[in-house]
Amino acid sequence: MRHITEISSKVEPVTFVEDELELSFRYWYGEHYGRFYAELRDNRRILGMRCEKCGSVLLPPRPYCGFCHAPLRTWVELSDKGAVDTFSIVHTPNAKELIETPYACAMIKLDGCDVPLYHLLGEVEFKDILTGMRVTAVWEEVRKGALRDIRYFRPSEQRSIRSD
Amino acid sequence: MARRVGVIGTGQSKYEDHRNDVNTPELVREAALAAMSDAGITPGDVDAFVIAGASGFPEEISFSENWIGPAIGASGKPLVRVHAGTNVGANATISAFFQVASGAFDVVLAASYNQRTIEDFRFNSMDCCDPLWDLGFDYPQSTLAGLQARFYLSRHEGKITEEHGAMVAVKNRKNAVLNPCAHVRSEITVEDVMNSSEVASPIKVLDCSRVCDGAAAIVVADEMKARKLNPAPAWIAGVGACSESRSVPYVDMAYPESCVRAAQQAYQMAWVYEPASDLDTVEVHDTFSFQELIWCEALGICEPGTAGKFLELGGSMLDGELPVNPSGGVISTNPEGASSMVRQIEAAMQVMGKAGDHQVPGVRRALAHAWGGAIQYSVVTVFSSGL
Amino acid sequence: MDKARDQFICLEQNMKLKFRRPTGGVVGLFLAALRDEKKIIGSECRNCGKVFVPPASYCERCSSDISALREVGPRGIVISWTLAPKGFDNSPADAPFRYIMVRPMGADTPLLHVSPDDERIRIGTVVRPVFREERTGSITDIKWFVPDDEDKRA
């Protein structure tokens, strides 16, 4: 105890250690994601996979079915139109300021697909967004093989229909 | 035949927005020593240790167990680290449970913690997504919760309203006032919640928990040691864990299958047939207010779409027929990596009759629930006063 | 362009993280003593008698609370060493250099630090710390450890 007093009376403890870390990651898409993103980038086509066992049409394209775990082999082209399953107006900035806040995001069920896709909503007033609203993809001119090659989904021309 | 396992001691550190007075090992030591003292044992009596932190990024340390272990008496003893999302603390307890049930060890201490060292904690969210799929959006947990809440509201339109979410927050904040361990201990009103600013609609600031730094620890022992050390241990009657697809789109956010299945596993093991009547209290992982309602339905406590009515009628209040989050829940105390273990501690304390001012009278069976990741990973533990 | 190969595109992510970690009082004193007094502080366990460096508020050996801090070293004994032939980002010294485990006199545990790539650095060599002019309260306030007889030989 005496030692602690002796030393601490002379020096002011350092309270924090600070550090910085810069990390670079490279994820390889592999065959399935690779084909999906190549089609998205080069042909503005959204490809999903159909399970021959349970009939589900799935995104993201993977070599197995997320519902029944059967191997998947059949590619299907999906529509770039769909309906809003659920949505949120986000005010919290994200980690890398990739998207300016506030923004609208949604889970969108593309026509013919059984699982919704997370994406952004644009060209719409926040107050006009409804569950069940029909939306269409707006594509980026310059595409690099990522989900954000779709800039966002905007309301379709037709009148929106509520899901209930 | 698996051995019976009982909780013989629990401990929690002091919770603060930032615990800048201690380093991480010291923080975990605070909770671990409290748990050992509660169990009437010293570090020398513990056969093995389990350490749990929610994520590698916020700590900038890959082998946290090597750093923390020596501070809690684990030097020279078996030590494992459990790694998962916000339900990591509950998983640590389950790991300890299996170590004792299997006969490998008699007394095991599990500890979990949260100490944010990263300036921009939002990076945590990217751990949850499929990096090949939606990393480009990098959404925080609250966005996911906003989408989940809207999905739930829309499925049960007319039965569940935004006010029900607010009422959950009000109820749990009120309970927390009675809990000396809770982090946020002040009451709010439904109007306060409804008028608070939007985070990710329909989630508002007061629908969210406030993340804090802190640690929790739990000591489990085999039947013989447990009976010797504690006159009334909380027996771990059932455990269940289930993870769905890691990618969010597969998950039914309003009725997550992982939660349903984790509960089924635990119920089967604990001989719970009618959750609503067989359980005396439950602690669920309400990081966001609406989630309490969703979990109660997925746990089979209420029929889908009826959790709002149950709340309105006072069923989940501290003096209701099945009090939910008597401790104040995660919404009042959210040391992320430790929050799920705190649910177990609170449930165990209810069973042991040691919950103090927020004790529910005559608890024989209590449930602790936890979720993690992208709403797709659930853990359920059932504690019982008898074997 | 090879179409088949092109399908295996990859995603790149960069991030920059800033950390701020509380030291706790005892480690804080250790760092402050390096900075302000060019001293190495260890913690002494009054229960089992071991002296740890860097110090901690608890005994890693017998789990007791630590109540005594004491100055150790600054000279120490090399317990082991290895060569770092090439430099890297934020490398602690210009390559080639050596990583050493050095047990300061009066302490029971070794510290990881660096030394020049000097033939005299062997197991059992007595070394002394060279402190930097500008110190920030970090273990790198000690630039490195050099053989204790360096001055005499120079």
XYZ file of C-alpha atoms in Angstrom:
705
model
C 0.000 0.000 0.000
C 2.836 2.311 0.924
C 4.351 1.780 -2.517
C 1.135 2.651 -4.280
C 0.884 5.922 -2.403
C 4.536 6.643 -2.984
C 4.327 6.280 -6.722
C 0.853 7.596 -7.353
C 1.534 10.800 -5.478
C 4.211 11.659 -7.992
C 2.647 10.797 -11.314
C -0.744 11.281 -12.881
C -1.955 7.914 -14.263
C -2.504 7.572 -18.003
C -6.250 6.976 -18.288
C -6.612 5.761 -21.876
C -4.587 3.941 -24.474
C -5.545 5.017 -27.971
C -4.954 3.122 -31.141
C -5.929 3.122 -34.776
C -6.382 0.184 -37.055
C -6.787 0.221 -40.802
C -8.108 -2.964 -42.308
C -8.627 -4.046 -45.882
C -10.780 -7.036 -46.680
C -11.289 -8.911 -49.891
C -14.201 -11.309 -50.112
C -14.339 -13.709 -53.049
C -17.821 -14.104 -54.453
C -17.448 -17.684 -55.626
C -19.415 -19.268 -58.418
C -22.989 -18.433 -57.414
C -22.631 -14.900 -56.119
C -20.103 -14.328 -58.915
C -22.586 -15.143 -61.661
C -25.319 -13.132 -59.939
C -23.184 -10.001 -59.698
C -21.766 -10.386 -63.208
C -25.334 -10.487 -64.622
C -26.361 -7.554 -62.439
C -23.395 -5.518 -63.653
C -23.276 -6.486 -67.317
C -26.921 -7.138 -68.213
C -28.983 -5.484 -65.471
C -30.524 -8.876 -64.810
C -31.459 -10.194 -61.356
C -30.935 -13.934 -61.144
C -32.373 -16.124 -58.427
C -32.387 -19.855 -57.963
C -35.315 -22.261 -57.894
C -35.359 -25.272 -55.606
C -36.550 -28.308 -57.578
C -37.469 -30.036 -54.346
C -39.649 -27.495 -52.521
C -40.301 -25.078 -55.386
C -39.037 -21.967 -53.583
C -37.348 -19.216 -55.569
C -34.473 -17.819 -53.571
C -32.085 -14.924 -53.168
C -29.172 -14.664 -52.628
C -28.201 -17.407 -55.080
C -26.469 -20.153 -53.169
C -25.690 -23.785 -53.912
C -28.295 -25.005 -51.398
C -31.903 -24.202 -50.542
C -32.335 -22.065 -47.446
C -35.678 -23.704 -46.713
C -35.136 -27.426 -47.333
C -31.366 -27.560 -47.848
C -31.598 -29.424 -51.159
C -28.839 -28.655 -53.681
C -29.819 -25.876 -56.108
C -29.061 -26.041 -59.837
C -31.773 -24.039 -61.597
C -31.223 -20.357 -62.296
C -34.256 -18.154 -62.896
C -34.435 -14.554 -64.000
C -36.374 -12.400 -61.575
C -38.315 -9.254 -62.288
C -36.811 -5.947 -61.183
C -40.276 -5.049 -59.886
C -41.796 -6.098 -56.618
C -43.725 -5.075 -53.503
C -42.639 -3.572 -50.195
C -42.847 -6.179 -47.433
C -41.759 -3.847 -44.641
C -39.936 -0.527 -44.516
C -38.279 1.926 -42.151
C -37.190 5.542 -42.263
C -33.670 5.549 -40.885
C -32.177 8.510 -39.061
C -29.121 6.749 -37.616
C -26.037 7.248 -39.766
C -24.384 4.011 -40.754
C -20.792 3.184 -40.028
C -19.210 4.349 -43.211
C -21.627 7.103 -44.187
C -22.471 5.095 -47.287
C -25.965 6.512 -47.351
C -27.033 10.000 -46.352
C -29.649 10.100 -43.570
C -32.573 10.155 -43.298
C -33.317 7.513 -45.868
C -36.004 4.933 -46.511
C -35.108 1.265 -46.644
C -37.329 -1.718 -47.228
C -37.586 -5.442 -47.549
C -38.818 -5.890 -51.099
C -40.357 -9.060 -52.463
C -39.451 -9.196 -56.147
C -42.141 -10.729 -58.355
C -41.626 -14.465 -58.530
C -39.240 -14.606 -55.580
C -40.091 -16.126 -52.200
C -37.672 -14.173 -50.030
C -37.476 -10.414 -49.702
C -34.460 -8.317 -50.613
C -33.121 -5.500 -48.436
C -32.783 -2.284 -50.434
C -33.350 1.446 -50.445
C -36.416 3.401 -51.567
C -36.123 6.588 -53.618
C -38.159 9.142 -55.578
C -40.872 8.985 -52.916
C -41.993 11.107 -49.979
C -41.479 9.222 -46.723
C -45.106 9.764 -45.748
C -46.327 8.106 -48.948
C -44.533 4.820 -48.347
C -46.840 1.936 -47.567
C -46.504 -1.766 -46.937
C -47.506 -3.572 -50.119
C -46.505 -0.640 -52.346
C -45.362 -1.670 -55.859
C -41.790 -0.639 -56.661
C -39.370 -0.815 -59.604
C -35.582 -0.908 -59.585
C -33.662 2.180 -60.721
C -30.270 1.114 -62.068
C -26.939 2.873 -61.781
C -25.314 3.830 -65.056
C -21.896 2.697 -63.891
C -22.140 -0.714 -62.279
C -19.432 -2.619 -60.465
C -20.988 -5.887 -59.383
C -22.720 -5.170 -56.066
C -26.298 -4.925 -54.842
C -25.989 -1.178 -55.014
C -25.721 -1.367 -58.794
C -29.423 -0.873 -58.215
C -29.518 2.721 -56.968
C -32.855 2.225 -55.205
C -36.422 1.123 -55.862
C -38.972 3.777 -56.788
C -42.769 3.522 -56.725
C -44.148 1.846 -59.865
C -46.319 3.887 -62.202
C -49.515 2.082 -61.249
C -51.434 2.962 -58.106
C -50.076 1.347 -54.984
C -52.095 -1.467 -53.506
C -52.083 -2.224 -49.803
C -51.206 -5.762 -48.860
C -54.284 -6.242 -46.698
C -27.333 -39.817 -18.067
C -26.601 -36.118 -17.859
C -26.012 -34.697 -14.406
C -28.282 -32.052 -12.927
C -26.860 -28.556 -12.913
C -27.731 -25.659 -10.643
C -26.896 -21.968 -10.582
C -25.237 -21.345 -7.215
C -24.062 -17.768 -7.601
C -24.544 -14.699 -9.781
C -22.761 -11.376 -10.021
C -23.089 -8.126 -11.916
C -20.706 -5.212 -12.170
C -21.792 -1.629 -11.850
C -23.242 -0.443 -15.178
C -22.368 2.938 -16.636
C -22.473 4.503 -20.083
C -18.705 4.114 -20.090
C -16.767 2.284 -17.428
C -13.583 4.301 -17.843
C -12.400 3.585 -14.305
C -11.347 0.004 -15.064
C -9.787 -1.966 -17.895
C -11.623 -4.934 -19.383
C -10.098 -7.676 -17.183
C -10.816 -5.565 -14.098
C -14.405 -5.060 -15.232
C -14.975 -8.795 -15.697
C -13.223 -9.487 -12.382
C -15.725 -7.218 -10.637
C -18.634 -9.418 -11.772
C -16.772 -12.728 -11.396
C -15.706 -12.012 -7.790
C -19.274 -10.972 -6.980
C -20.611 -14.244 -8.402
C -18.034 -16.345 -6.542
C -18.717 -14.491 -3.320
C -22.465 -15.007 -3.854
C -21.780 -18.733 -4.275
C -19.567 -18.771 -1.189
C -16.519 -19.974 -3.131
C -13.106 -18.637 -4.140
C -11.427 -18.822 -7.567
C -9.586 -21.929 -6.328
C -12.920 -23.793 -6.093
C -13.769 -23.239 -9.763
C -12.808 -26.114 -12.071
C -13.207 -24.383 -15.427
C -14.066 -21.021 -16.945
C -16.069 -19.735 -19.910
C -15.547 -16.190 -21.179
C -17.870 -14.426 -23.595
C -17.684 -11.125 -25.458
C -20.046 -10.065 -28.210
C -17.642 -9.220 -30.977
C -13.976 -8.984 -31.811
C -14.065 -5.561 -33.422
C -15.076 -3.388 -30.496
C -12.289 -4.879 -28.404
C -9.527 -4.949 -30.995
C -8.367 -8.126 -29.384
C -8.584 -11.550 -30.930
C -7.935 -13.704 -27.900
C -9.745 -11.850 -25.158
C -9.816 -14.935 -22.945
C -6.040 -14.794 -22.597
C -6.278 -11.267 -21.326
C -9.309 -11.664 -19.100
C -8.791 -15.216 -17.808
C -5.934 -14.421 -15.403
C -8.031 -11.666 -13.794
C -10.795 -14.061 -12.760
C -8.691 -16.928 -11.464
C -8.493 -18.957 -14.661
C -4.690 -19.189 -14.762
C -3.707 -22.815 -15.050
C -7.303 -24.005 -15.505
C -9.451 -25.072 -18.459
C -10.719 -21.952 -20.196
C -12.869 -21.561 -23.293
C -14.151 -18.497 -25.074
C -17.618 -18.434 -26.578
C -18.171 -16.168 -29.528
C -21.603 -15.078 -30.761
C -23.735 -11.954 -31.112
C -25.643 -10.252 -28.329
C -26.792 -13.650 -27.049
C -23.193 -14.637 -26.332
C -23.587 -14.421 -22.551
C -26.510 -16.867 -22.608
C -24.442 -19.187 -24.776
C -21.603 -19.012 -22.250
C -23.928 -20.209 -19.495
C -25.177 -23.021 -21.709
C -21.578 -23.997 -22.427
C -20.900 -24.096 -18.680
C -24.099 -26.101 -18.212
C -22.960 -28.755 -20.697
C -19.511 -28.944 -19.121
C -21.078 -29.771 -15.768
C -23.945 -31.926 -17.096
C -21.452 -34.067 -19.000
C -19.512 -34.774 -15.835
C -16.362 -33.082 -17.112
C -16.308 -30.504 -14.304
C -18.167 -29.878 -11.070
C -18.007 -26.092 -10.750
C -17.800 -23.786 -13.785
C -17.869 -20.000 -13.933
C -19.176 -18.228 -17.033
C -18.529 -14.516 -17.473
C -19.599 -12.049 -20.149
C -18.878 -8.380 -20.645
C -19.184 -5.272 -22.716
C -16.695 -2.453 -22.774
C -16.796 -0.268 -25.849
C -13.314 0.744 -26.888
C -14.086 1.619 -30.464
C -15.026 5.188 -31.223
C -17.505 4.348 -33.928
C -19.420 1.493 -32.431
C -21.751 1.291 -35.392
C -19.199 -0.952 -37.029
C -20.638 -3.704 -34.915
C -23.631 -3.968 -37.203
C -21.631 -5.225 -40.127
C -20.865 -8.422 -38.282
C -24.496 -9.406 -38.717
C -24.850 -9.345 -42.451
C -23.741 -11.646 -45.217
C -20.658 -9.769 -46.422
C -21.226 -10.976 -49.968
C -24.788 -9.750 -50.008
C -25.757 -6.650 -48.085
C -22.485 -5.259 -46.729
C -22.887 -2.340 -49.150
C -25.784 -1.051 -47.034
C -24.117 -1.495 -43.675
C -27.279 -1.042 -41.658
C -27.206 -0.743 -37.872
C -29.183 -2.957 -35.529
C -31.863 -0.299 -35.093
C -32.665 -0.421 -38.818
C -33.233 -4.134 -38.598
C -35.428 -3.569 -35.535
C -37.383 -0.874 -37.399
C -38.088 -3.221 -40.292
C -39.013 -5.946 -37.825
C -41.393 -3.710 -35.871
C -43.129 -2.487 -39.056
C -43.461 -6.056 -40.305
C -45.025 -7.087 -37.001
C -47.362 -4.069 -36.869
C -48.446 -4.655 -40.435
C -49.132 -8.365 -39.915
C -51.300 -7.670 -36.881
C -52.831 -4.407 -38.028
C -55.610 -3.347 -35.674
C -54.291 -5.606 -32.923
C -50.817 -4.215 -32.349
C -50.115 -0.496 -32.384
C -47.093 1.756 -31.958
C -48.428 2.608 -28.510
C -48.001 -1.014 -27.473
C -44.281 -0.641 -28.089
C -44.289 2.504 -25.967
C -46.175 0.702 -23.210
C -43.483 -1.981 -23.078
C -40.810 0.678 -22.601
C -42.885 2.372 -19.888
C -43.505 -0.899 -18.023
C -39.881 -2.021 -18.124
C -38.452 1.357 -17.153
C -40.845 1.341 -14.198
C -39.665 -2.121 -13.128
C -36.037 -1.008 -13.382
C -36.595 1.593 -10.678
C -36.969 -1.318 -8.251
C -33.787 -3.035 -9.495
C -30.628 -1.671 -7.854
C -28.449 -3.243 -10.570
C -30.255 -1.562 -13.476
C -28.478 1.082 -15.531
C -31.320 3.473 -16.401
C -33.626 3.897 -13.421
C -36.187 6.542 -14.221
C -39.812 6.341 -15.260
C -41.190 7.573 -18.565
C -44.690 7.912 -20.016
C -46.274 6.652 -23.216
C -46.324 10.275 -24.439
C -42.588 10.601 -23.782
C -41.949 7.573 -25.984
C -44.373 8.600 -28.727
C -42.900 12.110 -28.857
C -39.262 11.030 -28.787
C -37.356 11.421 -32.021
C -37.438 8.794 -34.708
C -34.460 6.436 -35.015
C -35.690 3.959 -37.608
C -39.447 4.256 -37.956
C -41.531 3.048 -36.204
C -38.712 2.814 -33.622
C -38.153 5.972 -31.596
C -35.326 6.848 -29.223
C -37.233 5.725 -26.132
C -38.156 2.420 -27.796
C -34.418 1.666 -27.792
C -32.202 0.426 -25.019
C -29.180 2.510 -24.064
C -25.964 0.574 -24.463
C -23.702 0.580 -21.423
C -20.447 -0.958 -20.227
C -20.576 -3.751 -17.673
C -20.025 -7.407 -16.937
C -21.969 -10.357 -15.548
C -20.988 -13.764 -14.211
C -22.765 -16.931 -13.229
C -21.479 -19.977 -11.314
C -22.998 -23.388 -12.022
C -22.354 -26.642 -10.185
C -23.366 -30.271 -10.264
C -26.163 -31.445 -7.980
C -23.953 -32.590 -5.093
C -21.812 -29.433 -4.960
C -24.829 -27.219 -5.597
C -26.772 -28.663 -2.672
C -23.737 -28.328 -0.427
C -23.053 -24.712 -1.327
C -26.510 -23.265 -1.774
C -29.688 -24.081 0.176
C -31.846 -23.102 -2.826
C -30.035 -23.233 -6.157
C -31.802 -22.334 -9.396
C -31.704 -25.586 -11.351
C -31.171 -25.298 -15.080
C -34.193 -27.307 -16.170
C -34.006 -26.736 -19.905
C -31.826 -25.108 -22.532
C -32.391 -24.485 -26.214
C -30.572 -22.676 -28.975
C -31.416 -22.296 -32.634
C -29.961 -20.360 -35.535
C -31.697 -19.772 -38.854
C -30.117 -18.614 -42.089
C -27.612 -15.861 -41.416
C -29.068 -13.766 -44.191
C -31.990 -11.686 -42.966
C -34.447 -12.337 -45.800
C -35.242 -15.883 -44.765
C -36.312 -14.884 -41.272
C -39.982 -14.354 -40.386
C -39.189 -11.303 -38.315
C -42.626 -11.164 -36.668
C -42.456 -14.797 -35.519
C -38.837 -15.963 -35.769
C -38.605 -19.702 -36.142
C -35.291 -19.758 -34.270
C -37.082 -18.458 -31.184
C -39.954 -20.926 -31.553
C -37.554 -23.853 -31.912
C -35.157 -22.795 -29.139
C -38.170 -22.569 -26.840
C -39.446 -25.988 -27.939
C -36.083 -27.543 -27.101
C -35.980 -25.926 -23.680
C -39.649 -26.678 -22.929
C -39.253 -30.320 -23.839
C -36.260 -30.661 -21.558
C -37.908 -28.741 -18.706
C -41.324 -30.441 -19.013
C -43.047 -27.169 -19.818
C -46.284 -27.902 -21.697
C -48.227 -24.670 -21.296
C -45.685 -21.849 -21.187
C -48.244 -19.268 -20.091
C -49.252 -21.225 -17.016
C -46.172 -23.384 -16.391
C -43.844 -20.381 -16.184
C -44.068 -17.892 -13.328
C -41.999 -15.094 -14.876
C -39.920 -14.496 -18.007
C -36.978 -12.266 -18.886
C -36.826 -11.568 -22.619
C -34.183 -9.751 -24.641
C -35.979 -6.461 -25.374
C -33.220 -4.456 -27.034
C -36.099 -2.602 -28.695
C -39.525 -2.282 -27.069
C -41.547 -4.062 -29.775
C -39.336 -7.104 -29.482
C -40.782 -8.002 -26.073
C -44.163 -8.533 -27.730
C -42.682 -10.518 -30.616
C -40.643 -12.789 -28.348
C -43.610 -13.410 -26.032
C -45.585 -14.669 -29.022
C -42.743 -16.772 -30.443
C -42.129 -18.248 -26.972
C -45.743 -19.403 -26.911
C -46.709 -17.177 -23.989
C -49.305 -15.324 -26.106
C -50.992 -16.279 -29.365
C -49.616 -14.356 -32.362
C -51.103 -10.862 -32.391
C -52.294 -10.953 -28.787
C -49.200 -9.706 -26.913
C -50.557 -6.147 -27.102
C -53.822 -7.105 -25.449
C -51.948 -9.136 -22.815
C -49.867 -6.058 -22.016
C -52.893 -3.756 -21.969
C -54.684 -6.014 -19.495
C -51.642 -5.895 -17.217
C -50.734 -9.566 -17.672
C -47.039 -8.811 -18.125
C -46.842 -6.203 -15.361
C -44.837 -6.900 -12.204
C -48.073 -7.876 -10.420
C -49.650 -9.500 -13.465
C -50.365 -13.158 -14.135
C -47.045 -13.647 -15.939
C -44.628 -10.770 -15.249
C -42.356 -10.094 -18.212
C -38.980 -8.463 -17.525
C -39.516 -7.736 -13.825
C -35.877 -6.577 -13.736
C -36.572 -3.794 -16.232
C -35.204 -5.769 -19.147
C -32.576 -4.897 -21.686
C -34.314 -1.611 -22.419
C -33.140 -0.451 -18.979
C -29.774 -2.222 -18.902
C -27.941 -3.143 -22.086
C -24.304 -4.172 -21.596
C -24.544 -5.836 -25.027
C -22.236 -8.831 -24.632
C -23.555 -9.439 -21.120
C -27.260 -8.577 -21.602
C -28.314 -12.123 -22.388
C -26.529 -13.490 -19.325
C -28.199 -10.791 -17.235
C -31.568 -12.212 -18.392
C -30.469 -15.616 -17.045
C -29.171 -14.085 -13.820
C -32.447 -12.250 -13.263
C -34.495 -15.376 -14.024
C -32.309 -17.465 -11.717
C -32.580 -14.868 -8.948
C -36.377 -14.937 -9.268
C -36.280 -18.719 -8.821
C -33.929 -18.454 -5.844
C -36.176 -15.773 -4.324
C -33.304 -13.299 -4.228
C -34.614 -10.624 -6.601
C -35.380 -8.148 -3.804
C -37.831 -5.355 -4.587
C -38.658 -6.713 -8.020
C -39.193 -10.270 -6.765
C -42.272 -11.938 -8.195
C -43.899 -13.908 -5.341
C -43.635 -17.697 -5.448
C -41.590 -18.188 -8.624
C -40.966 -21.866 -9.274
C -40.067 -21.687 -12.929
C -38.592 -18.757 -14.843
C -37.487 -18.393 -18.445
C -34.633 -16.339 -19.899
C -34.615 -15.542 -23.602
C -31.894 -14.015 -25.764
C -31.508 -13.068 -29.402
C -28.462 -12.251 -31.414
C -27.100 -11.516 -34.857
C -29.693 -10.630 -37.447
C -32.768 -11.663 -35.395
C -31.975 -15.197 -36.521
C -30.259 -16.715 -33.480
C -32.208 -17.416 -30.287
C -31.304 -18.936 -26.950
C -33.787 -19.996 -24.269
C -33.018 -21.180 -20.728
C -35.563 -22.407 -18.169
C -34.695 -22.298 -14.466
C -36.569 -24.227 -11.802
C -36.612 -24.203 -8.000
C -37.094 -27.974 -7.862
C -35.631 -30.902 -9.732
C -11.714 -10.595 -71.214
C -12.036 -14.117 -69.951
C -15.756 -14.297 -69.279
C -15.663 -17.354 -67.049
C -12.955 -15.900 -64.874
C -14.708 -12.572 -64.723
C -17.613 -14.145 -62.888
C -15.445 -14.629 -59.853
C -15.336 -10.991 -58.998
C -14.622 -9.998 -55.472
C -15.775 -7.363 -53.065
C -13.306 -5.140 -51.307
C -13.892 -3.345 -48.047
C -11.682 -0.964 -46.173
C -12.187 0.342 -42.722
C -10.386 2.512 -40.295
C -11.090 1.943 -36.636
C -10.158 4.130 -33.725
C -9.876 2.589 -30.293
C -9.808 4.188 -26.882
C -9.278 1.751 -24.072
C -9.389 2.589 -20.369
C -6.177 1.485 -18.668
C -7.473 1.048 -15.150
C -5.501 2.805 -12.426
C -2.578 0.408 -12.062
C -1.663 0.086 -15.735
C -2.212 3.847 -15.945
C 0.465 4.364 -13.284
C 2.846 2.015 -15.079
C 2.506 4.043 -18.276
C 2.763 7.365 -16.445
C 5.916 6.238 -14.629
C 7.521 5.328 -17.955
C 6.624 8.727 -19.344
C 7.299 11.009 -16.393
C 9.999 9.212 -14.427
C 11.576 6.730 -16.839
C 10.802 4.027 -14.301
C 9.406 0.514 -14.714
C 6.707 -0.320 -12.172
C 5.661 -3.839 -11.203
C 2.917 -5.118 -8.926
C 3.725 -7.262 -5.930
C 1.279 -9.846 -4.644
C 1.427 -9.829 -0.847
C -0.274 -13.221 -0.816
C 1.972 -15.324 -3.037
C 4.941 -12.998 -3.230
C 5.197 -12.768 -7.017
C 6.082 -9.503 -8.738
C 4.388 -8.891 -12.094
C 5.391 -6.529 -14.840
C 3.507 -4.884 -16.419
C 1.530 -4.538 -13.203
C -2.110 -5.440 -12.720
C -4.603 -4.697 -9.975
C -5.009 -8.453 -9.449
C -2.589 -11.347 -9.054
C -2.636 -13.517 -12.157
C -1.320 -16.413 -10.120
C -3.451 -16.569 -6.969
C -6.272 -14.100 -7.874
C -5.666 -11.861 -4.841
C -6.140 -8.119 -5.061
C -2.835 -6.356 -5.520
C -2.049 -3.679 -2.980
C 1.656 -3.004 -3.552
C 3.443 -1.479 -6.506
C 7.207 -1.296 -6.656
C 9.900 -0.156 -8.988
C 11.656 -2.961 -10.869
C 14.684 -2.977 -13.153
C 15.456 -0.881 -15.063
C 18.109 -3.465 -15.926
C 16.814 -6.853 -16.950
C 17.858 -10.298 -18.089
C 17.109 -11.654 -21.552
C 14.992 -14.820 -21.221
C 14.661 -15.455 -24.956
C 15.003 -13.662 -28.282
C 14.200 -13.950 -31.953
C 15.215 -12.030 -35.040
C 12.880 -9.767 -37.033
C 14.805 -9.634 -40.337
C 12.279 -7.460 -42.197
C 10.317 -4.383 -41.252
C 6.530 -4.003 -41.559
C 3.859 -1.341 -41.050
C 4.350 0.278 -37.635
C 7.274 -2.003 -36.959
C 8.654 -1.136 -33.493
C 12.231 -0.605 -34.743
C 14.126 -0.413 -38.007
C 14.826 -3.895 -39.358
C 16.716 -5.968 -38.693
C 16.006 -5.923 -34.974
C 15.365 -8.509 -32.298
C 12.306 -9.241 -30.226
C 13.323 -10.100 -26.698
C 11.671 -11.396 -23.563
C 13.310 -9.433 -20.802
C 12.778 -9.985 -17.086
C 13.463 -6.755 -15.214
C 15.528 -7.230 -12.050
C 13.181 -7.702 -9.096
C 10.287 -8.948 -11.233
C 9.128 -12.538 -11.684
C 7.674 -12.129 -15.177
C 9.242 -11.084 -18.472
C 8.194 -8.208 -20.722
C 8.092 -8.452 -24.501
C 10.259 -5.746 -26.030
C 12.832 -5.163 -28.755
C 16.572 -4.783 -28.991
C 19.109 -4.006 -31.721
C 20.213 -6.980 -33.806
C 23.325 -7.262 -31.687
C 25.310 -10.486 -31.343
C 25.685 -9.840 -27.641
C 21.919 -10.295 -27.085
C 21.675 -13.878 -25.844
C 19.777 -15.720 -23.161
C 21.139 -14.427 -19.879
C 22.483 -11.131 -21.256
C 21.926 -8.204 -18.900
C 20.240 -5.344 -20.764
C 19.139 -1.836 -19.880
C 16.313 0.260 -21.376
C 16.951 3.241 -23.633
C 14.159 5.756 -23.137
C 12.968 8.033 -25.915
C 13.307 11.793 -25.582
C 9.626 12.327 -26.381
C 7.469 10.046 -24.282
C 3.715 9.619 -24.529
C 2.859 7.115 -21.796
C 3.292 3.930 -23.791
C 5.471 0.823 -23.598
C 7.269 2.219 -26.656
C 8.508 5.093 -24.471
C 11.317 2.592 -24.014
C 12.943 2.652 -27.453
C 14.580 -0.698 -26.870
C 16.852 -2.606 -24.530
C 20.581 -2.657 -25.201
C 23.365 -4.746 -23.643
C 24.184 -3.147 -20.322
C 27.910 -2.928 -21.109
C 27.377 -1.057 -24.375
C 28.651 2.255 -23.059
C 31.887 0.733 -21.823
C 32.563 -1.022 -25.100
C 31.740 1.952 -27.272
